[in-house]
C-alpha cells in the first residue's frame, strides 16, 4: 500500500506533543512492513532549525484563498532521519509558517489559524498530486488536517486516483478541535452547501475536526479505551453525538514507544544501564545518583516517587498537590521528584513546597529530556493521575524502566497498566496501581497500597516490576495494527465505490 501522512508535527522537525512522536515514527515502521510511506507537513521555522537536511524542489503552485488572494508556495523535500525510505514533503509558505511557534504564543492562538490550516489542507491535496505516486491511504492527524477528507470528496475535478484513495483520521487529543467563527468558512475553499450539520458546521461555527470525523472513511484514537470514552458526554468535548454517529468507523490503536531511545539497557542518559536481569542494581544506582544530584537523603529504603509532565489540569495536579503537601508536612517516609512546566499557578505552588521541604522534595521546572530519562530510571513509582489520557507515554516508559506506575484508569492509562489486585497478582498480569476514587484521598490511597506492597510483600513487588519490564510496547506492534486497519479501510472503500457505480 502507498500511504501519505498529513500532519503538522513530526520529530525531529516540529513538536509540541505526542503527535510529533507518532508521526515521526509510525511512517518508518509501516514502511518497514513493506509499504510505501511519505509525510506532508508545513515548513515551520523549526523545520529549518532542525538541521535535518531539507532541500528545495522546483515544484510550486498557488491556492486561491479568496477572490483577491492567490497564495503561492513551493515544496521542500527531506528524508525522515533513520528511515531513508520515507520522504518528507514540506509546504513552504513563509507568511503562514515561518513563525516563532506552530499554533500561537503565550498570549494565545494565532488569529489566522483557520486560514493557515485551510491553506495547509488545500496545499497538501495539491502536493499529493505532484509527488508522483498513486496513493491508497491518506492518513490525517488532528484538526489541522480535518478538512482533507471533505475536500477530497467535494472536488470532483481531482484525478480519480486521488478521489478514490481511502481516508483515515486519527484523533490524538479531542480537546483541540479547530473551532472557528462562521466568518472563517471561505478560507476552506468549499462551497457554502458544505456548511451544514452533517459536514463542517457545528453550532453555527466551523469545526475542522468535526468535518474530518464526519467525512473520513475510518477514524482512530491513540488507545482503544479513549475511542470509547470520547463517545460519552464526560469525555466527548461536545462532539459525543457526532462520534456516536460514527461509532462503526472508530477504533483505537495504542501508540508504541521508540525503543532506540527509551531502553534502560542502552540509554546513554542514565547513571547505570540495566535490563530484566540486572534491574535491582541498575535502578538502585540510578536512584542513588538522583538523590545525590538533588541533595535528597541517599537511602534506597526510602521510596522515591517520580512525576514528569505538563503542568496542566489534564494531568491531575489538583489531585497531586494536596497529596504531595500531606506527605511533606507530615514527614511521611517518602521522597518526591517533579519535572514539568506549564501553568504558572502550579509552578508557584511547587516552588513554595520545594523551598519548605528541600530534603524531601526535588523540583525541576522546565523541559529536560535527560532528567525525564533519569527520573523514569531512578524512581520506585511514577504517578500519573490524568483526568483523561488519549494514550500517554510516560506510563509506558515507566513499565519499560521497572518503575511502578500509579494511574487513573482512563484512556490509554487503563489500556496499558493492570491494577494490582488479588486476581491480577495471582495470574501474573498486575503491573501497577489504579487510583480508584478520583480525589486526592483516592490518589493517596493508591500510593499507600503500592508502598504497602513494597514494604510487606517484596516478592510481589518484584513480580510487578518484572511483568512490566517484559512487556512489548514497541512501535512494530502498533504499526502492524495500522497495517491491518489500512487494508480494511481500502477494502471498505472499494466496496462503497462498486456499490455507487
Ligand atoms: P502529553 O502528550 O499529553 O504531554 P504524554 O505522556 O503522552 O503526555 O507524553 C509527554 C512526553 O513529553 C513524554 O515523552 C514526556 O517524557 C515528555 N515531557 C513532558 N514534560 C516534560 C518535561 N518537562 N521535560 C522533559 N520531558 C517532558
XYZ file of C-alpha atoms and ligand atoms in Angstrom:
528
model
C 0.000 0.000 0.000
C 1.043 3.621 -0.561
C 0.303 5.767 2.476
C 0.655 9.521 2.878
C 0.658 11.006 6.383
C -0.639 14.561 6.709
C 0.463 16.209 9.934
C 1.669 19.466 11.448
C 4.180 17.747 13.741
C 6.810 15.058 13.314
C 10.041 14.525 15.246
C 12.651 15.923 14.528
C 11.059 18.747 12.525
C 8.312 20.169 14.731
C 6.983 19.115 18.123
C 4.615 20.338 20.785
C 3.317 16.956 21.982
C 2.775 13.244 21.409
C 1.506 13.829 17.828
C 5.115 14.537 16.819
C 6.338 11.252 18.305
C 3.673 9.275 16.455
C 4.160 10.963 13.075
C 7.945 10.889 13.374
C 7.964 7.137 13.986
C 4.881 5.375 12.603
C 5.606 6.062 8.880
C 9.013 4.382 9.044
C 7.629 1.425 10.986
C 4.875 0.981 8.390
C 7.465 1.290 5.601
C 9.488 -1.440 7.325
C 6.491 -3.755 6.883
C 6.881 -3.426 3.103
C 4.731 -0.383 2.300
C 5.489 2.983 0.804
C 5.110 5.909 3.188
C 5.552 9.674 2.901
C 4.833 12.643 5.147
C 3.453 16.044 4.131
C 3.739 18.854 6.688
C 4.164 22.649 6.854
C 7.679 24.107 6.626
C 7.564 25.723 10.060
C 10.598 27.696 11.223
C 11.546 24.743 13.435
C 11.959 22.606 10.289
C 14.875 24.802 9.172
C 16.235 24.916 12.716
C 16.186 21.118 12.982
C 19.129 20.903 10.510
C 17.626 17.652 9.289
C 18.592 18.011 5.623
C 15.793 19.815 3.812
C 16.211 20.692 0.119
C 14.209 22.876 -2.251
C 12.389 21.315 -5.215
C 11.200 23.002 -8.391
C 7.561 22.225 -7.551
C 5.476 25.281 -6.765
C 1.813 26.160 -7.033
C -0.750 28.644 -5.725
C -4.036 28.336 -3.862
C -6.850 30.887 -4.358
C -7.574 31.684 -0.705
C -10.126 34.352 -1.661
C -11.178 36.016 -4.925
C -8.401 38.558 -4.445
C -5.805 36.476 -2.643
C -3.766 33.897 -4.526
C -1.219 32.360 -2.117
C 1.807 30.653 -3.619
C 4.054 28.036 -2.063
C 6.815 25.657 -3.037
C 7.605 22.148 -1.925
C 10.741 21.270 0.002
C 11.898 17.728 0.434
C 13.705 15.790 3.126
C 14.026 12.238 4.355
C 12.918 11.078 7.776
C 16.185 10.603 9.719
C 16.919 6.957 10.371
C 14.406 5.946 7.683
C 15.868 6.782 4.292
C 12.895 5.318 2.513
C 10.389 7.823 3.961
C 10.314 11.130 2.056
C 9.011 14.192 3.868
C 7.429 16.953 1.773
C 7.204 20.397 3.323
C 4.764 23.089 2.241
C 6.885 26.222 2.259
C 4.763 29.341 2.720
C 6.756 31.713 4.964
C 3.937 34.144 5.757
C 1.872 31.350 7.256
C 4.509 29.045 8.674
C 7.810 30.847 9.301
C 6.801 31.939 12.796
C 8.139 31.644 16.323
C 5.852 28.723 17.183
C 3.430 26.369 15.487
C -0.005 27.434 16.660
C 0.369 30.553 18.794
C 2.307 32.339 21.509
C 1.885 32.770 25.268
C -0.797 35.381 24.566
C -2.974 32.922 22.638
C -3.513 31.176 19.314
C -2.526 32.965 16.115
C -5.646 34.812 14.913
C -5.310 33.445 11.368
C -5.154 29.744 12.266
C -8.305 28.921 10.277
C -6.682 30.488 7.225
C -3.254 28.898 7.833
C -4.533 25.362 8.229
C -7.154 25.659 5.482
C -4.217 26.583 3.296
C -2.213 23.617 4.567
C -5.045 21.157 3.814
C -5.615 22.582 0.333
C -1.896 22.720 -0.454
C -1.425 19.139 0.811
C -4.011 17.974 -1.745
C -2.075 19.768 -4.483
C 1.159 18.246 -3.202
C -0.313 14.725 -3.248
C -0.950 15.141 -6.983
C 2.667 16.105 -7.572
C 4.667 13.566 -5.590
C 4.459 11.060 -8.380
C 2.718 8.100 -6.768
C -0.777 6.763 -6.678
C -1.993 6.986 -3.079
C -4.046 4.279 -1.377
C -4.414 5.809 2.085
C -4.434 9.444 3.174
C -3.787 9.353 6.930
C -4.886 12.670 8.509
C -3.857 13.648 12.029
C -5.747 16.023 14.318
C -7.866 19.058 13.479
C -5.260 20.845 11.399
C -5.780 18.212 8.680
C -9.516 17.736 9.326
C -10.710 19.431 6.118
C -8.895 16.993 3.861
C -11.476 14.143 3.698
C -14.252 16.642 2.893
C -12.108 18.483 0.326
C -11.265 15.187 -1.398
C -14.959 14.229 -1.542
C -16.087 17.647 -2.672
C -13.710 18.418 -5.526
C -14.983 16.441 -8.494
C -12.166 17.814 -10.661
C -9.451 15.968 -8.743
C -7.903 12.959 -10.501
C -9.980 9.882 -9.725
C -6.898 8.096 -8.350
C -6.760 10.664 -5.543
C -10.510 10.912 -5.002
C -10.617 7.119 -4.701
C -7.951 6.922 -2.012
C -9.250 5.959 1.422
C -9.027 8.449 4.284
C -8.196 7.775 7.918
C -8.497 10.447 10.609
C -6.547 9.984 13.840
C -7.613 11.956 16.914
C -4.634 12.493 19.215
C -6.500 14.766 21.639
C -10.194 15.576 21.217
C -9.902 18.735 23.328
C -8.326 20.523 20.336
C -10.855 20.819 17.503
C -10.139 23.846 15.328
C -13.394 25.574 16.205
C -13.753 28.970 14.482
C -16.417 31.599 13.758
C -18.555 31.022 10.674
C -16.895 34.055 9.028
C -13.724 31.929 8.588
C -15.517 29.404 6.367
C -14.488 30.931 2.990
C -10.809 30.032 3.641
C -11.751 26.368 3.244
C -12.454 26.917 -0.460
C -15.605 24.795 -0.037
C -18.997 25.740 -1.362
C -21.405 27.020 1.342
C -23.516 23.897 0.759
C -20.905 22.071 2.889
C -21.655 24.362 5.827
C -24.272 22.012 7.202
C -24.746 19.847 10.293
C -23.509 16.689 8.587
C -20.243 18.247 7.498
C -18.370 21.309 8.712
C -20.966 23.249 10.736
C -21.081 22.876 14.495
C -23.481 25.188 16.339
C -23.166 27.814 13.598
C -19.367 27.675 13.733
C -16.708 25.990 11.618
C -15.243 22.858 13.226
C -12.281 21.278 11.403
C -12.120 18.100 13.475
C -15.842 17.509 13.210
C -15.748 17.591 9.425
C -12.821 15.156 9.470
C -14.789 12.787 11.688
C -17.903 13.119 9.544
C -16.150 12.544 6.210
C -13.197 10.198 6.826
C -13.620 6.557 5.852
C -12.147 5.441 9.172
C -11.342 7.142 12.472
C -8.828 6.129 15.107
C -7.756 7.326 18.514
C -4.425 6.534 20.152
C -5.825 3.919 22.539
C -8.908 1.657 22.382
C -10.359 2.876 25.687
C -10.173 6.532 24.602
C -12.108 5.649 21.428
C -14.993 4.533 23.665
C -14.699 7.336 26.221
C -14.959 10.097 23.627
C -18.412 8.839 22.720
C -19.664 9.838 26.197
C -20.733 13.276 27.451
C -17.975 13.181 30.086
C -15.111 12.927 27.592
C -16.726 13.864 24.268
C -15.801 17.586 24.458
C -19.180 18.378 22.870
C -18.599 16.075 19.881
C -20.002 12.933 21.540
C -23.077 12.670 19.334
C -21.001 13.194 16.175
C -18.735 10.400 17.396
C -21.649 8.153 18.345
C -22.973 8.538 14.796
C -19.574 7.427 13.529
C -19.245 4.588 16.067
C -18.911 1.811 13.475
C -15.907 3.612 11.912
C -13.999 4.315 15.151
C -11.320 2.166 16.766
C -8.235 2.696 18.899
C -4.597 1.722 18.393
C -2.219 2.265 21.287
C 0.940 4.240 20.493
C 4.276 2.493 20.754
C 7.467 3.797 22.321
C 10.698 4.370 20.467
C 12.861 1.642 21.928
C 16.009 3.012 20.324
C 15.616 5.983 22.701
C 13.720 4.502 25.649
C 15.632 1.363 26.582
C 17.288 1.123 30.031
C 19.874 -1.248 28.609
C 21.292 1.276 26.134
C 20.041 4.659 27.405
C 23.121 6.907 27.476
C 21.387 9.446 29.734
C 21.358 7.087 32.721
C 23.846 6.759 35.566
C 23.794 2.977 35.017
C 22.277 0.723 32.367
C 20.229 -2.329 33.233
C 17.809 -4.915 31.897
C 15.374 -7.508 33.168
C 18.184 -9.480 34.801
C 20.126 -6.623 36.357
C 17.422 -4.113 37.243
C 17.910 -4.329 41.005
C 21.470 -2.998 40.973
C 20.759 -0.767 37.961
C 17.760 1.002 39.431
C 19.480 1.381 42.777
C 22.447 3.115 41.114
C 20.121 5.447 39.206
C 18.128 6.250 42.328
C 21.288 6.972 44.304
C 22.519 9.282 41.567
C 19.201 11.211 41.524
C 19.224 11.502 45.322
C 22.764 12.828 45.129
C 22.006 15.278 42.307
C 19.073 16.783 44.225
C 20.585 16.557 47.727
C 17.988 14.085 48.972
C 18.977 11.573 51.659
C 20.863 8.745 49.914
C 18.893 5.831 51.233
C 17.459 3.113 48.987
C 14.886 2.151 51.614
C 13.002 5.449 51.212
C 10.634 5.175 48.244
C 11.240 7.802 45.544
C 8.055 8.961 43.798
C 8.600 10.484 40.340
C 6.446 12.720 38.143
C 7.190 14.113 34.667
C 4.725 16.015 32.544
C 2.981 19.170 31.531
C 1.705 21.245 34.448
C -1.803 21.225 33.012
C -5.179 20.473 34.551
C -5.482 17.357 32.364
C -2.596 15.715 34.206
C -4.346 15.750 37.626
C -2.302 18.348 39.522
C -5.418 19.120 41.581
C -5.014 15.595 42.995
C -1.231 15.568 43.203
C -0.606 18.848 45.032
C -2.665 18.063 48.180
C -1.165 14.566 48.429
C 2.356 15.925 47.990
C 1.650 18.506 50.712
C 0.373 15.798 53.097
C 3.430 13.646 52.552
C 5.813 16.552 53.111
C 4.089 18.266 56.021
C 3.505 15.008 57.877
C 7.112 13.941 57.182
C 5.968 10.634 55.784
C 8.885 8.386 54.758
C 8.798 9.218 51.028
C 10.858 11.350 48.663
C 9.370 13.116 45.618
C 10.834 14.395 42.377
C 8.860 16.504 39.900
C 9.849 17.635 36.390
C 7.402 19.800 34.480
C 6.437 23.144 33.090
C 3.231 24.911 32.189
C 0.560 26.535 34.343
C 2.064 29.370 36.426
C -0.083 28.679 39.495
C 1.036 25.035 39.689
C 4.657 26.142 39.183
C 4.294 28.617 42.043
C 2.814 26.064 44.453
C 5.507 23.523 43.614
C 8.279 26.082 44.119
C 6.849 27.006 47.526
C 6.838 23.352 48.603
C 10.380 22.867 47.367
C 11.554 25.865 49.413
C 9.920 24.488 52.532
C 10.930 20.820 52.183
C 14.182 20.697 50.164
C 15.333 17.489 51.844
C 12.288 15.522 50.789
C 11.168 17.197 47.569
C 13.228 17.776 44.406
C 11.830 20.042 41.687
C 12.902 21.000 38.182
C 10.656 23.472 36.381
C 11.385 23.401 32.656
C 11.884 20.886 29.878
C 14.733 18.400 30.310
C 14.884 15.268 28.240
C 17.884 13.971 30.206
C 16.155 14.388 33.546
C 12.968 12.762 32.218
C 15.005 9.631 31.432
C 16.809 9.740 34.774
C 13.553 10.085 36.723
C 11.999 7.143 34.876
C 15.044 5.031 35.739
C 15.689 6.200 39.314
C 12.168 6.368 40.782
C 10.428 3.495 42.528
C 6.960 4.600 41.477
C 5.680 7.002 38.825
C 2.491 8.949 39.480
C 0.195 9.900 36.556
C -3.385 10.621 37.715
C -4.657 12.218 34.464
C -8.318 13.233 34.232
C -8.242 11.995 30.664
C -5.392 10.498 28.667
C -5.672 9.724 24.930
C -2.681 7.363 25.203
C 0.088 8.612 27.495
C 3.743 7.783 27.031
C 5.238 8.235 30.478
C 3.470 5.209 31.956
C 4.881 3.118 29.081
C 8.392 4.395 29.796
C 7.812 3.570 33.479
C 6.848 -0.016 32.680
C 9.924 -0.404 30.494
C 12.217 1.095 33.149
C 10.890 -1.038 36.029
C 9.134 1.863 37.751
C 5.660 1.045 39.075
C 3.005 3.320 37.514
C 0.175 4.688 39.659
C -2.515 5.890 37.261
C -6.145 6.838 36.926
C -7.999 4.139 34.964
C -8.749 6.349 31.970
C -7.948 6.177 28.242
C -4.542 4.779 27.387
C -3.614 4.503 31.060
C -6.267 1.866 31.667
C -5.332 0.063 28.432
C -1.669 -0.222 29.362
C -1.493 -0.612 33.157
C -3.075 -3.572 35.004
C -4.259 -2.746 38.536
C -2.726 -4.799 41.342
C -5.491 -6.918 42.901
C -5.554 -10.442 44.328
C -6.633 -11.907 40.949
C -4.065 -10.000 38.872
C -1.303 -10.857 41.313
C -2.358 -14.498 41.154
C -2.478 -14.662 37.345
C 0.722 -12.623 36.989
C -0.764 -9.727 34.994
C -0.519 -6.901 37.573
C 1.823 -4.064 36.594
C 0.713 -1.008 38.605
C -1.973 0.619 40.739
C -5.208 2.398 39.857
C -6.481 5.498 41.586
C -9.928 4.033 42.266
C -11.581 7.207 43.517
C -10.680 10.370 41.592
C -9.921 12.556 44.622
C -6.709 13.439 46.481
C -7.640 10.757 49.037
C -8.079 8.245 46.222
C -4.592 9.058 44.933
C -3.132 8.873 48.449
C -4.805 5.506 48.896
C -3.298 4.150 45.658
C 0.178 5.329 46.673
C -0.422 3.742 50.106
C -1.341 0.388 48.512
C 1.781 0.492 46.371
C 4.111 1.321 49.254
C 2.472 -1.323 51.458
C 3.257 -3.960 48.840
C 6.829 -2.700 48.510
C 7.441 -2.965 52.274
C 5.415 -6.032 53.155
C 5.489 -8.194 50.068
C 8.770 -7.595 48.216
C 8.321 -10.799 46.198
C 5.124 -9.483 44.647
C 6.690 -6.024 44.190
C 9.439 -7.678 42.184
C 6.846 -9.614 40.185
C 5.071 -6.355 39.204
C 8.328 -4.769 38.076
C 9.394 -7.757 36.002
C 5.965 -8.213 34.400
C 6.013 -4.567 33.269
C 9.599 -4.678 32.018
C 8.957 -7.803 29.956
C 6.075 -6.238 28.001
C 6.358 -5.250 24.365
C 5.192 -1.671 23.714
C 7.276 -1.316 20.583
C 6.065 0.566 17.517
C 6.276 -2.622 15.460
C 3.185 -3.993 17.174
C 1.211 -0.754 16.684
C 2.382 -0.452 13.066
C 1.022 -3.923 12.333
C -2.357 -2.882 13.739
C -2.368 0.205 11.498
C -1.412 -2.017 8.571
C -4.489 -4.216 9.039
C -6.713 -1.198 9.542
C -5.395 0.393 6.330
C -6.184 -2.838 4.446
C -9.686 -2.982 5.941
C -10.316 0.691 5.080
C -9.222 0.131 1.485
C -11.499 -2.883 1.123
C -14.443 -0.923 2.511
C -13.690 1.997 0.213
C -13.577 -0.227 -2.882
C -16.846 -1.883 -1.862
C -18.501 1.544 -1.470
C -17.159 2.639 -4.861
C -18.509 -0.516 -6.528
C -21.928 -0.060 -4.975
C -22.021 3.613 -6.102
C -21.075 2.839 -9.732
P 1.230 14.616 26.589
O 1.484 14.298 25.112
O -0.215 14.746 26.941
O 2.024 15.797 27.079
P 2.490 12.037 27.130
O 2.757 11.262 28.376
O 1.763 11.312 26.052
O 1.743 13.384 27.502
O 3.877 12.494 26.507
C 4.626 13.529 27.028
C 6.046 13.394 26.547
O 6.743 14.613 26.825
C 6.826 12.319 27.267
O 7.820 11.850 26.393
C 7.437 13.068 28.448
O 8.583 12.456 28.966
C 7.768 14.385 27.803
N 7.748 15.503 28.745
C 6.680 16.169 29.247
N 7.084 17.174 30.039
C 8.431 17.153 30.042
C 9.437 17.942 30.662
N 9.141 18.962 31.453
N 10.730 17.642 30.408
C 11.037 16.595 29.612
N 10.140 15.809 29.001
C 8.858 16.083 29.208
